[in-house]
Coordinates of C-alpha atoms and ligand atoms in Angstrom, one line a residue:
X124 CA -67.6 39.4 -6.8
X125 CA -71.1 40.3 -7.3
X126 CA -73.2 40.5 -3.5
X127 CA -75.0 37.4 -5.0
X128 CA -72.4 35.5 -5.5
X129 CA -71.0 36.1 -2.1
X130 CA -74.0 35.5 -0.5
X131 CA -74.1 31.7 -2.4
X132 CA -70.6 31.3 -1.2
X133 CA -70.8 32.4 2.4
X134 CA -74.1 29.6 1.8
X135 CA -72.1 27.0 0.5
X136 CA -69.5 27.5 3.0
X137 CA -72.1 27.1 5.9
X138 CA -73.8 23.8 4.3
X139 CA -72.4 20.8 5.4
X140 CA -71.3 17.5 3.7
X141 CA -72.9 14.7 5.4
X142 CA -70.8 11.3 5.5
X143 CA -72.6 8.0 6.1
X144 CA -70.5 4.9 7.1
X145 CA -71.7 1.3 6.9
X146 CA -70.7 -1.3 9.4
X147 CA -67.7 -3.2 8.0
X148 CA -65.8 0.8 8.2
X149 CA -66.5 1.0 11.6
X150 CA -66.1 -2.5 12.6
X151 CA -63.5 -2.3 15.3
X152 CA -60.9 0.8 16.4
X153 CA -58.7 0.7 13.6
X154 CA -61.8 1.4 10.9
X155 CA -63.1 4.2 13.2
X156 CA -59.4 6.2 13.0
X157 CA -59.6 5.3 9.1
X158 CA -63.3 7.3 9.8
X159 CA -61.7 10.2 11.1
X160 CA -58.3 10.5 8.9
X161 CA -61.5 10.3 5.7
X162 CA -63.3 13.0 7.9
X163 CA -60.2 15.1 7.9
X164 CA -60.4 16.4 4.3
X165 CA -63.7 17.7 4.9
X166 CA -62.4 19.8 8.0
X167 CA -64.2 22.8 8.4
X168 CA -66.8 21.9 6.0
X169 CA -69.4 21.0 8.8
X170 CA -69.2 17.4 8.7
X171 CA -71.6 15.6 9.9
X172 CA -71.2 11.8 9.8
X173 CA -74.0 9.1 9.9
X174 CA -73.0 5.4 11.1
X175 CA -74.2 2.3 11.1
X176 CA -73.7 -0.5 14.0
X177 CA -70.4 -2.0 14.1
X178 CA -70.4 -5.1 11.6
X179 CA -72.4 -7.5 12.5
X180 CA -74.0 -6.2 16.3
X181 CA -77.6 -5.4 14.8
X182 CA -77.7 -9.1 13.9
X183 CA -77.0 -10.1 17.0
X184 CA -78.8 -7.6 18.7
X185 CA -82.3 -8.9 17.4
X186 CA -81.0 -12.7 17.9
X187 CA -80.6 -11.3 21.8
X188 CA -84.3 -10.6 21.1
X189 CA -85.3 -13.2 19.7
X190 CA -83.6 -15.7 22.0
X191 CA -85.3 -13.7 24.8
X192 CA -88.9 -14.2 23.2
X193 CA -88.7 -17.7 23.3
X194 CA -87.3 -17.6 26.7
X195 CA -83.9 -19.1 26.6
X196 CA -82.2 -16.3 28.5
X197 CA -78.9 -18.1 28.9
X198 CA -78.3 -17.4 25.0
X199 CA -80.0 -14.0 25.4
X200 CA -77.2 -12.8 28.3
X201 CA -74.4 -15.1 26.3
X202 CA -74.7 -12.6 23.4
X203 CA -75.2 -9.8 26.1
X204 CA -71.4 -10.7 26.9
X205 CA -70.2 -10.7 23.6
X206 CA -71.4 -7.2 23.0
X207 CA -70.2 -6.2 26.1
X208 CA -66.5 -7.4 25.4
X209 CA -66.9 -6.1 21.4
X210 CA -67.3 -3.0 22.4
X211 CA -65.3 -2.3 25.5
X212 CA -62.7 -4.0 23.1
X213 CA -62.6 -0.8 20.8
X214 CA -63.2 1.3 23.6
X215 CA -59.9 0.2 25.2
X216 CA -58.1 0.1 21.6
X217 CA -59.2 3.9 21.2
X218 CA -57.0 4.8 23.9
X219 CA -58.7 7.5 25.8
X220 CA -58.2 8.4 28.7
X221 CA -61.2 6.9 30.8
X222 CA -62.4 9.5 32.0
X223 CA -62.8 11.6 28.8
X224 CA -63.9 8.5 27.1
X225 CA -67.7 7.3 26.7
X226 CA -67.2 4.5 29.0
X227 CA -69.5 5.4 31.2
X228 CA -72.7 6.2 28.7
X229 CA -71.5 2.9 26.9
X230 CA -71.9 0.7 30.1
X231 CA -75.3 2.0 30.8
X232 CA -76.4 1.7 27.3
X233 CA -74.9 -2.6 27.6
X234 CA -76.4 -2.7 31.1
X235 CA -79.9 -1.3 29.3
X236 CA -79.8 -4.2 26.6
X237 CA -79.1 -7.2 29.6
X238 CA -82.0 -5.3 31.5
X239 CA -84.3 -5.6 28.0
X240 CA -83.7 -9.8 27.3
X241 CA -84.6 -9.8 31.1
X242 CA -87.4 -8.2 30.2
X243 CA -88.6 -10.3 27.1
X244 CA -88.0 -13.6 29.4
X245 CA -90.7 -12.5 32.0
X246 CA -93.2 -11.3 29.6
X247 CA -92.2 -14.1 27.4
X248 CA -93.3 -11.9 24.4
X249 CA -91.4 -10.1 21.6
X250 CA -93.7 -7.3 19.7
X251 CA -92.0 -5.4 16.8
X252 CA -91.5 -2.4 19.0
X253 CA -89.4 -4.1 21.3
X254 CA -87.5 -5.5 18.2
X255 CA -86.8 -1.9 17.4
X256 CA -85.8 -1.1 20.9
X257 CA -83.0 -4.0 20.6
X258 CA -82.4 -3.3 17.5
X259 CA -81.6 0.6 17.9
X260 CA -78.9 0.0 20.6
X261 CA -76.0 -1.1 17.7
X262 CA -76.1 2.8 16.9
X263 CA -76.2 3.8 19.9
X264 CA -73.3 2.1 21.1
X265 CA -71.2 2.4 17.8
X266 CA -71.8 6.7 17.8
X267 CA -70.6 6.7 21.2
X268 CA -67.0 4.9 20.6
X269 CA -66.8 6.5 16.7
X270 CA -66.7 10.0 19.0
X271 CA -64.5 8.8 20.9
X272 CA -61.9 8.3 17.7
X273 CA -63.1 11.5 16.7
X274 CA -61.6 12.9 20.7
X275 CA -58.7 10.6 20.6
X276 CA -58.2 12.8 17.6
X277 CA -58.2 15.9 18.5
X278 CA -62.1 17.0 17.4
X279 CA -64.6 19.3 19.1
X280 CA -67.4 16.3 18.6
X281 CA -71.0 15.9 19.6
X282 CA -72.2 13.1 19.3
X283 CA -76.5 13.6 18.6
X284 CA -79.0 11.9 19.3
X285 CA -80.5 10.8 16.0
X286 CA -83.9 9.8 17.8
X287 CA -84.4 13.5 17.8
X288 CA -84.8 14.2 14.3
X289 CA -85.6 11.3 12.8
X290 CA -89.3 11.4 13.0
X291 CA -90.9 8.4 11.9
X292 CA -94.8 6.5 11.4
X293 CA -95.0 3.8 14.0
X294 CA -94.4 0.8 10.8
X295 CA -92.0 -0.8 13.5
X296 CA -89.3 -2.6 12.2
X297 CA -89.7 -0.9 8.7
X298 CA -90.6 2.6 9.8
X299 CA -91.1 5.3 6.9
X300 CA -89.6 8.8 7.9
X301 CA -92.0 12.0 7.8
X302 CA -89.7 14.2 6.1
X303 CA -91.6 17.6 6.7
X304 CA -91.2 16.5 10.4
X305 CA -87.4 15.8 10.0
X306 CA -86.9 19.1 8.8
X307 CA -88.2 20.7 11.6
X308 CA -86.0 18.9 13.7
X309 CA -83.3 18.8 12.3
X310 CA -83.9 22.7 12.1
X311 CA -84.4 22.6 15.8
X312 CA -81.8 19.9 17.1
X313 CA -79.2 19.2 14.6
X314 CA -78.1 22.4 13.1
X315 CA -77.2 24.1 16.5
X316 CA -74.8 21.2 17.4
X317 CA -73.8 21.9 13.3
X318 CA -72.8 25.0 14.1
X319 CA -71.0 25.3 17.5
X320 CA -69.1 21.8 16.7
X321 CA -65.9 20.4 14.5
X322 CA -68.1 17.4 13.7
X323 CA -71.1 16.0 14.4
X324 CA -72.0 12.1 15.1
X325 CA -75.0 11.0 14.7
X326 CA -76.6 7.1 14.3
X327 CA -78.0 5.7 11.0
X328 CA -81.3 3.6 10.8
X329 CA -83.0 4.8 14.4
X330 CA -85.5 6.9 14.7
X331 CA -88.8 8.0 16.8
X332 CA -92.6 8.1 16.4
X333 CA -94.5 11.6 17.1
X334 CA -95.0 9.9 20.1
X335 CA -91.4 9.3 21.3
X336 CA -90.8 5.6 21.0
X337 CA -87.6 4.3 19.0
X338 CA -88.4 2.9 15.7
X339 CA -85.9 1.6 13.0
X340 CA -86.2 2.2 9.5
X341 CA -86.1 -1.0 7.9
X342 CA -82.9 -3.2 7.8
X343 CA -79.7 -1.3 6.0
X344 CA -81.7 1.6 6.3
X345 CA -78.1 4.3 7.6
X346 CA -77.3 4.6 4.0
X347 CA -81.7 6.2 4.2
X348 CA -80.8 8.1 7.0
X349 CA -77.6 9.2 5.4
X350 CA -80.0 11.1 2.8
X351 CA -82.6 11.8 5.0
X352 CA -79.8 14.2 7.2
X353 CA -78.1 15.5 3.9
X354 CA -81.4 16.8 2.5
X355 CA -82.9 18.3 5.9
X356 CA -79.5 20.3 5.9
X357 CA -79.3 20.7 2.2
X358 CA -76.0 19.3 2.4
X359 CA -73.7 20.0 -0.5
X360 CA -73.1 16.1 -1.4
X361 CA -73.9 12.9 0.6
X362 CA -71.0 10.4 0.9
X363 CA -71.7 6.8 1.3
X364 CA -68.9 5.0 2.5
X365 CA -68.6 1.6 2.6
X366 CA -66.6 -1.5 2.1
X367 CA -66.7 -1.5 -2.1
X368 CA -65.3 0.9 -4.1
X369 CA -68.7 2.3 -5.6
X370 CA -71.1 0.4 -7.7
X371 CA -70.2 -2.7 -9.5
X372 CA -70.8 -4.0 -12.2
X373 CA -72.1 -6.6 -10.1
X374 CA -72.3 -8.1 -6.6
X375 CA -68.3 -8.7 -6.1
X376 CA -69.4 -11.6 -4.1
X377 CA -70.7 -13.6 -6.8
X378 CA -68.5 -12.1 -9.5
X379 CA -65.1 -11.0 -8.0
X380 CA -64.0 -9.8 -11.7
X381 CA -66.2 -6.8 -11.5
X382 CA -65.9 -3.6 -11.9
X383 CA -66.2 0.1 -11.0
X384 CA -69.4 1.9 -12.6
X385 CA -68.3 5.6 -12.4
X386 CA -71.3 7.3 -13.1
X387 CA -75.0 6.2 -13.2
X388 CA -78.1 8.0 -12.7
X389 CA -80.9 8.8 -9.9
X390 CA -83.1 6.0 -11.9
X391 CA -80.5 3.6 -12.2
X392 CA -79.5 3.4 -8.8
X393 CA -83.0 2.9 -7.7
X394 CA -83.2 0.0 -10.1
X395 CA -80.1 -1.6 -9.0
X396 CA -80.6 -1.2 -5.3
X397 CA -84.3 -2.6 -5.7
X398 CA -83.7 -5.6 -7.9
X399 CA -80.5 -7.1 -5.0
X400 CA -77.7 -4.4 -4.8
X401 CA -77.0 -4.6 -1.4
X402 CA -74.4 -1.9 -1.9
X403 CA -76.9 1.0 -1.4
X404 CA -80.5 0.9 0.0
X405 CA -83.4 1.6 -2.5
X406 CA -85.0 4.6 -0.6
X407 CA -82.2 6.5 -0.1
X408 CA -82.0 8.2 -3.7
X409 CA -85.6 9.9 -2.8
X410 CA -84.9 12.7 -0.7
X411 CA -81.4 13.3 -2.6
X412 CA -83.2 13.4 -5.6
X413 CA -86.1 15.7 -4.2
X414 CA -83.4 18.3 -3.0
X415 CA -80.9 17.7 -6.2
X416 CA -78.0 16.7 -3.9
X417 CA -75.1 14.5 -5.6
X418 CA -74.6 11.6 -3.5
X419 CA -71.2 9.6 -4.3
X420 CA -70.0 6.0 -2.8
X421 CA -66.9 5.4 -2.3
X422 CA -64.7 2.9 -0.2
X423 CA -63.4 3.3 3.6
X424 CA -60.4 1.2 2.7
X425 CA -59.3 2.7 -0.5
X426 CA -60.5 6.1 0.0
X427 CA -58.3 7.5 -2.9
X428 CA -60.9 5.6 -5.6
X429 CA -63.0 7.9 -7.3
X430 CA -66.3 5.7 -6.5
X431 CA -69.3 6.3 -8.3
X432 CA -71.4 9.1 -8.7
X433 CA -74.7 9.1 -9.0
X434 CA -76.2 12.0 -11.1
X435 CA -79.6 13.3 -12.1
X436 CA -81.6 11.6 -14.1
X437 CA -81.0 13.5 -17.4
X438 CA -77.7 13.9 -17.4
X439 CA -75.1 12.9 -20.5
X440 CA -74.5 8.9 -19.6
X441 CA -73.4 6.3 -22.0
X442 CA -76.5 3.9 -23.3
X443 CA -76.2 0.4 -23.0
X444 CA -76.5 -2.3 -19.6
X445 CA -74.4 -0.7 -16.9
X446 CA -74.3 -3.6 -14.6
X447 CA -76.4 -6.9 -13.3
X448 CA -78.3 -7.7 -10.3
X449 CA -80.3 -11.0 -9.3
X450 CA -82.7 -11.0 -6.4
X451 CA -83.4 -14.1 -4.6
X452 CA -86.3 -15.5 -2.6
X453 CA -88.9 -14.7 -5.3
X454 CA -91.8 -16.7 -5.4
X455 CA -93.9 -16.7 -9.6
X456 CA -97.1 -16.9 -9.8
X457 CA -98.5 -18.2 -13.1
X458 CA -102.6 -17.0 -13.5
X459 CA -104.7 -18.8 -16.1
X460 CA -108.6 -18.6 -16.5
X461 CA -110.5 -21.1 -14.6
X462 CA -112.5 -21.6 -17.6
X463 CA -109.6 -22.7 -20.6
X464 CA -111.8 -21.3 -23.4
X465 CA -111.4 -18.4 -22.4
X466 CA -109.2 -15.9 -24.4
X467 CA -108.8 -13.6 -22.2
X468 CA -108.0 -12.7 -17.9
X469 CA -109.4 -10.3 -15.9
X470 CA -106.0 -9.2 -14.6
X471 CA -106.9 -6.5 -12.1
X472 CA -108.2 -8.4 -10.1
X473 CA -105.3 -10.1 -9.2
X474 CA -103.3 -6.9 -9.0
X475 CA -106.3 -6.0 -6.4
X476 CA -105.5 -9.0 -4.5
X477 CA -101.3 -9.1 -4.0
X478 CA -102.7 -4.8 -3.3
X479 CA -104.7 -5.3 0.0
X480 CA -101.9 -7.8 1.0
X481 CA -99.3 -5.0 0.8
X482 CA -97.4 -7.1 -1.7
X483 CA -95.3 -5.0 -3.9
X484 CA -95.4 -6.8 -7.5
X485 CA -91.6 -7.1 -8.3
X486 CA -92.4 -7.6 -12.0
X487 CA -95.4 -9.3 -14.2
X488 CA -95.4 -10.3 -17.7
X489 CA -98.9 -11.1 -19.2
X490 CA -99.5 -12.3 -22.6
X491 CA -103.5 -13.3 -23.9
X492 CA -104.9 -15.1 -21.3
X493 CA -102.2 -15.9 -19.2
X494 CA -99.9 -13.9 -16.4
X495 CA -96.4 -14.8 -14.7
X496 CA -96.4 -12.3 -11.3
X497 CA -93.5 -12.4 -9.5
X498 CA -93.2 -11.3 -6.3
X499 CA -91.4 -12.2 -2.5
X500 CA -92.0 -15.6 -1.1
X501 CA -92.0 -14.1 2.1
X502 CA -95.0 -12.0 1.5
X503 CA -96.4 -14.4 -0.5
X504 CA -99.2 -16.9 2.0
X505 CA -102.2 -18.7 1.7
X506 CA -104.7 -16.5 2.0
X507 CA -103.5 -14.7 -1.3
X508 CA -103.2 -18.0 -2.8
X509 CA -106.9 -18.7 -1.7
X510 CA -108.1 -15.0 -3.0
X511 CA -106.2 -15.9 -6.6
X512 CA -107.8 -19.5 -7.0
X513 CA -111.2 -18.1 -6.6
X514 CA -110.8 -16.4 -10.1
X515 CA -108.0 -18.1 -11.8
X516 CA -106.1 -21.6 -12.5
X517 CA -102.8 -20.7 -10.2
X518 CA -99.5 -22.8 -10.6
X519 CA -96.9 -21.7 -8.3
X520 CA -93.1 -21.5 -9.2
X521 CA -91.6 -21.2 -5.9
X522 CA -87.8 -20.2 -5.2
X523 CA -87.5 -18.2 -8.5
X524 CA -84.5 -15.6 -8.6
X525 CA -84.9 -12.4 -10.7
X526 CA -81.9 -11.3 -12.7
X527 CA -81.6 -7.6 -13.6
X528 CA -79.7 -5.9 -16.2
X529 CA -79.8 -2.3 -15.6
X530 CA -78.6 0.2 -17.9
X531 CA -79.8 3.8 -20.0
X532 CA -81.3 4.0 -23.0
X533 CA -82.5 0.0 -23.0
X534 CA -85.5 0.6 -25.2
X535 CA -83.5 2.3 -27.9
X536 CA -80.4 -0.5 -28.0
X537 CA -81.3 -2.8 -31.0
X538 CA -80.6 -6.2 -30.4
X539 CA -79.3 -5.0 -26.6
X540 CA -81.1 -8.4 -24.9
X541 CA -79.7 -10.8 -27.2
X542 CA -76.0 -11.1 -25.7
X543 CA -77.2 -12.0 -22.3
X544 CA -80.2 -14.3 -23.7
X545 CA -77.5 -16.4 -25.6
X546 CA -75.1 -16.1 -22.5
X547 CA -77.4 -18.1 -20.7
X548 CA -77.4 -20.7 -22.5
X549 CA -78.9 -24.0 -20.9
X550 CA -80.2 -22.3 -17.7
X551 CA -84.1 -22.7 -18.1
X552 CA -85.7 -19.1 -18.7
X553 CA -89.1 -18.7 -17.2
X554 CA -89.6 -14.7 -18.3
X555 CA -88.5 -12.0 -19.5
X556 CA -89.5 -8.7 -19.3
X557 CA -88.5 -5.8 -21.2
X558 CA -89.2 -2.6 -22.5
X559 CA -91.4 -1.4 -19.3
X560 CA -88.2 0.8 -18.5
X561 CA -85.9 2.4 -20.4
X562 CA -83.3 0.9 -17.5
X563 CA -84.0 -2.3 -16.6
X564 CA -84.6 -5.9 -18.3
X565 CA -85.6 -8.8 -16.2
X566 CA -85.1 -12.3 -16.4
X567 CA -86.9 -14.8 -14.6
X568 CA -85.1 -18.3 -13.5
X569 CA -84.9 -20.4 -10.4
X570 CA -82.8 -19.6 -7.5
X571 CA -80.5 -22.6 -8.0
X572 CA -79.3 -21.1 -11.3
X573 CA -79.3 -17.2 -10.0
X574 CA -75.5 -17.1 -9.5
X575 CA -74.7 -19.1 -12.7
X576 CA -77.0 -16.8 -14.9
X577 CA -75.1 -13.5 -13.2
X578 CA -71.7 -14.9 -14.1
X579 CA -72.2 -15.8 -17.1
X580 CA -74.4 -12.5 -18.1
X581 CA -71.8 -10.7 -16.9
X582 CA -68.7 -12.7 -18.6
X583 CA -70.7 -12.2 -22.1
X584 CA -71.6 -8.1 -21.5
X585 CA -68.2 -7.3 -19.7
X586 CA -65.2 -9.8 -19.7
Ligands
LIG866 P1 -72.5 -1.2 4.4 O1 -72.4 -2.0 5.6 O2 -71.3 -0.3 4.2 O3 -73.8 -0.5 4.2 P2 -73.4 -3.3 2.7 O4 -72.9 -4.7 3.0 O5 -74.7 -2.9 3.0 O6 -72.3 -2.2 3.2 O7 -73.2 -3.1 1.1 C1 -71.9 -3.3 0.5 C2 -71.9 -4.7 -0.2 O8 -72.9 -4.7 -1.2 C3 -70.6 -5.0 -0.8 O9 -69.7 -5.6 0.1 C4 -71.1 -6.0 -1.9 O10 -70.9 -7.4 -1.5 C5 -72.6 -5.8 -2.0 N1 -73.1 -5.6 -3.4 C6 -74.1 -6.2 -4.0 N2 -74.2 -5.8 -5.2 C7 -73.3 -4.8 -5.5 C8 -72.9 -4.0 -6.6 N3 -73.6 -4.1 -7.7 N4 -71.9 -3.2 -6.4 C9 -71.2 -3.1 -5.3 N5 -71.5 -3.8 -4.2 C10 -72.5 -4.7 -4.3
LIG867 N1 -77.3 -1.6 11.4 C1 -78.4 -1.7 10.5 C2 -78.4 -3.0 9.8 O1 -77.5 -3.8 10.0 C3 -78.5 -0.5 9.6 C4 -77.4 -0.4 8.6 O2 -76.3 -0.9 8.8 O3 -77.6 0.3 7.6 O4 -79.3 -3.3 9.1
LIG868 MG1 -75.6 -1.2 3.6

């Protein structure tokens, strides 16, 4: 072996794999020991695991909140006591001894929440920060007990604070992460406990401002996190684990016949988790991709699936529509010129408009002197509808639903679109747009015929 070579092993060896776990795989004691038995293969590869709350205790974590902010504190400390049973439950189904278990950190942490909806009550306000502060404990509490699982099991485990690495802008409630920042702490607080432990634990979707105070990354945000850790350690794959095994063809919900993708690329998964694939959040592909690290989802209940891998953007992938998405709560806009003899529209000014009002366009079609602008209803107010009717005719199509199909090599398919436009059949179309990207075609139609239009899309391109 050549000294290069053995330096890139003895690298490889010291890079760890970084395993993120979403909610439903650590819902209750049984999913955390299926955590560690997954954990086990990768013993003595420095694993360090990411997790989310335990199913279902951010929600009710900011319902605390919000039943705090409008002062009803007998709901706020009712759901205080259902968190505090939930997780002294798995605590007591972990089997620890008590006094090697978290018990006590956990208690203070539950005690900290009751002492917070106090705290809302009496100021009778509820800021975003304070949302975060809620919000943040589901982490907290979950990393504790999923150490615990990991002691019950033998592990040298530390469990980190994730607060200290994940530096974030003060956007609370949808913080972005500073990754030059992360880096540095990570370099600082994460790889020592790396290095001198088994495993480490550390919590999804929290993080801190330069300043110190908690912020969360947006909601879903662990699988972000997940990414964010794997590329500050250079990680040698990031695992996603979850309760599906990989990507589907589509959302199993809606369409329990589908299927397994096994493979798709960087730009595909982006797609797919931006137009409604709940099954992996949109901005974790960014730092993967800036740092070239495969990142692979697989299932915490059938861990023997393969998954699917995603792979960089280049790579050898079969051409053709992969799998479907629809994303609800869309609101159309239709623009026209004020003047109807006119033959053409100042578009940008529009653009300008949904712009200042931080409104991502999810997708526009325009033809002559008309547009269709689709974006979500719940950034969508009055103010933007009174900047638009200065300059245009607007007619508003309110709960629209955008379908997806998501694929490789769409531009260069002949005839690709015409399966799913016949599929559909008498479902009203209201756009289409295609040919932008080279992955993704869009349909437009309302939200009332979203799931119809997925099943019967995907029936025609997969049954
Ligand atoms: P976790 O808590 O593990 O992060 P999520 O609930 O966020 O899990 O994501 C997994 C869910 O995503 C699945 O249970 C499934 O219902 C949903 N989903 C939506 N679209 C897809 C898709 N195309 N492929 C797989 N799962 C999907
Ligand atoms: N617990 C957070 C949420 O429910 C983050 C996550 O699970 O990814 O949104
Ligand atoms: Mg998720």
């Amino acid at each position: 072996m050549t000294e290069q070579q053995t330096e890139q092993q003895a690298t490889s060896e010291q890079q760890p794999v970084v395993l993120k776990f979403g909610g439903t795989s650590v819902k209750d004691a049984e999913a955390m020991r299926r955590v560690v038995e997954i954990v086990e293969r990768k013993r003595g590869n420095h694993p360090v695991v990411v997790t989310s709350a335990c199913a279902g205790v951010t929600d009710m974590l900011l319902s605390t909140a919000r039943c705090g902010g409008t002062g009803d504190l007998n709901g706020a400390l009712q759901n205080v006591r259902h968190l505090r049973q939930r997780h002294l439950e798995i605590l007591g189904d972990l089997g620890l001894p008590l006094e090697r278990s978290c018990q006590e950190e956990l208690t203070e942490l539950l005690h900290e929440i009751e002492q917070l909806a106090r705290g809302v009550v009496l100021l009778g306000e509820l800021t975003p920060r304070t949302l975060d502060a809620f919000a943040s404990f589901g982490e907290r509490l979950s990393s504790l007990l999923l150490g615990d699982a990991f002691r019950a099991a033998g592990w040298d485990v530390a469990v980190a604070d994730s607060r200290q690495f994940i530096i974030t802008d003060s956007n609370f409630v949808n913080a972005s992460p500073l990754m030059p920042e992360i880096d540095a702490h990570v370099a600082e607080h994460l790889i020592p406990l790396v290095q001198r432990h088994e495993v480490v634990v550390a919590q999804g979707f929290i993080g801190r401002t330069l300043n110190g105070i908690t912020t969360t990354i947006g909601r879903g945000g662990s699988d972000h996190t997940g990414a964010l850790v794997g590329a500050a350690l250079h990680a040698t794959e990031i695992q996603i684990w979850t309760d599906v095994s990989g990507i589907l063809t589509a959302d199993p919900r809606a369409v329990p016949q589908a299927a397994v993708v096994p493979h798709v690329t960087f730009t595909e998964a982006r797609e797919l988790a931006w137009f409604g694939a709940k099954v992996i959040h949109p901005d974790t592909i960014v730092p993967a991709v800036e740092r070239a690290i495969p990142v692979v989802i697989k299932n915490s209940m059938r861990p023997d699936d393969a998954g699917t891998r995603i792979l960089p953007d280049g790579s050898p992938i079969s051409c053709g529509i992969h799998s479907i998405t629809s994303k609800r709560g869309m609101i159309s806009v239709m623009l026209g010129p004020r003047d109807p003899r006119a033959t053409s529209l100042g578009f940008q000014k529009a653009l300008g408009i949904f712009a200042a009002h931080n409104l991502p366009i999810q997708c526009a079609a325009v033809a002559e002197a008309r547009a269709i602008i689709t974006v979500e209803s719940a950034g969508f107010n009055d103010v933007i509808l009174a900047g638009l009717e200065a300059d245009y005719a607007v007619e508003l199509m309110p709960e629209m639903a955008v379908i997806g199909l998501i694929g490789a090599g769409l531009r260069s398919q002949p005839g690709i679109i015409s399966t799913p436009l016949s599929a559909l059949g008498a479902i009203p179309i209201s756009f289409v747009v295609a040919g932008s990207s080279d992955h993704i075609i869009l349909l437009g139609v309302a939200e009332q015929h979203a799931t119809e239009a997925l099943q019967r899309t995907h029936s025609a391109l997969f049954e």
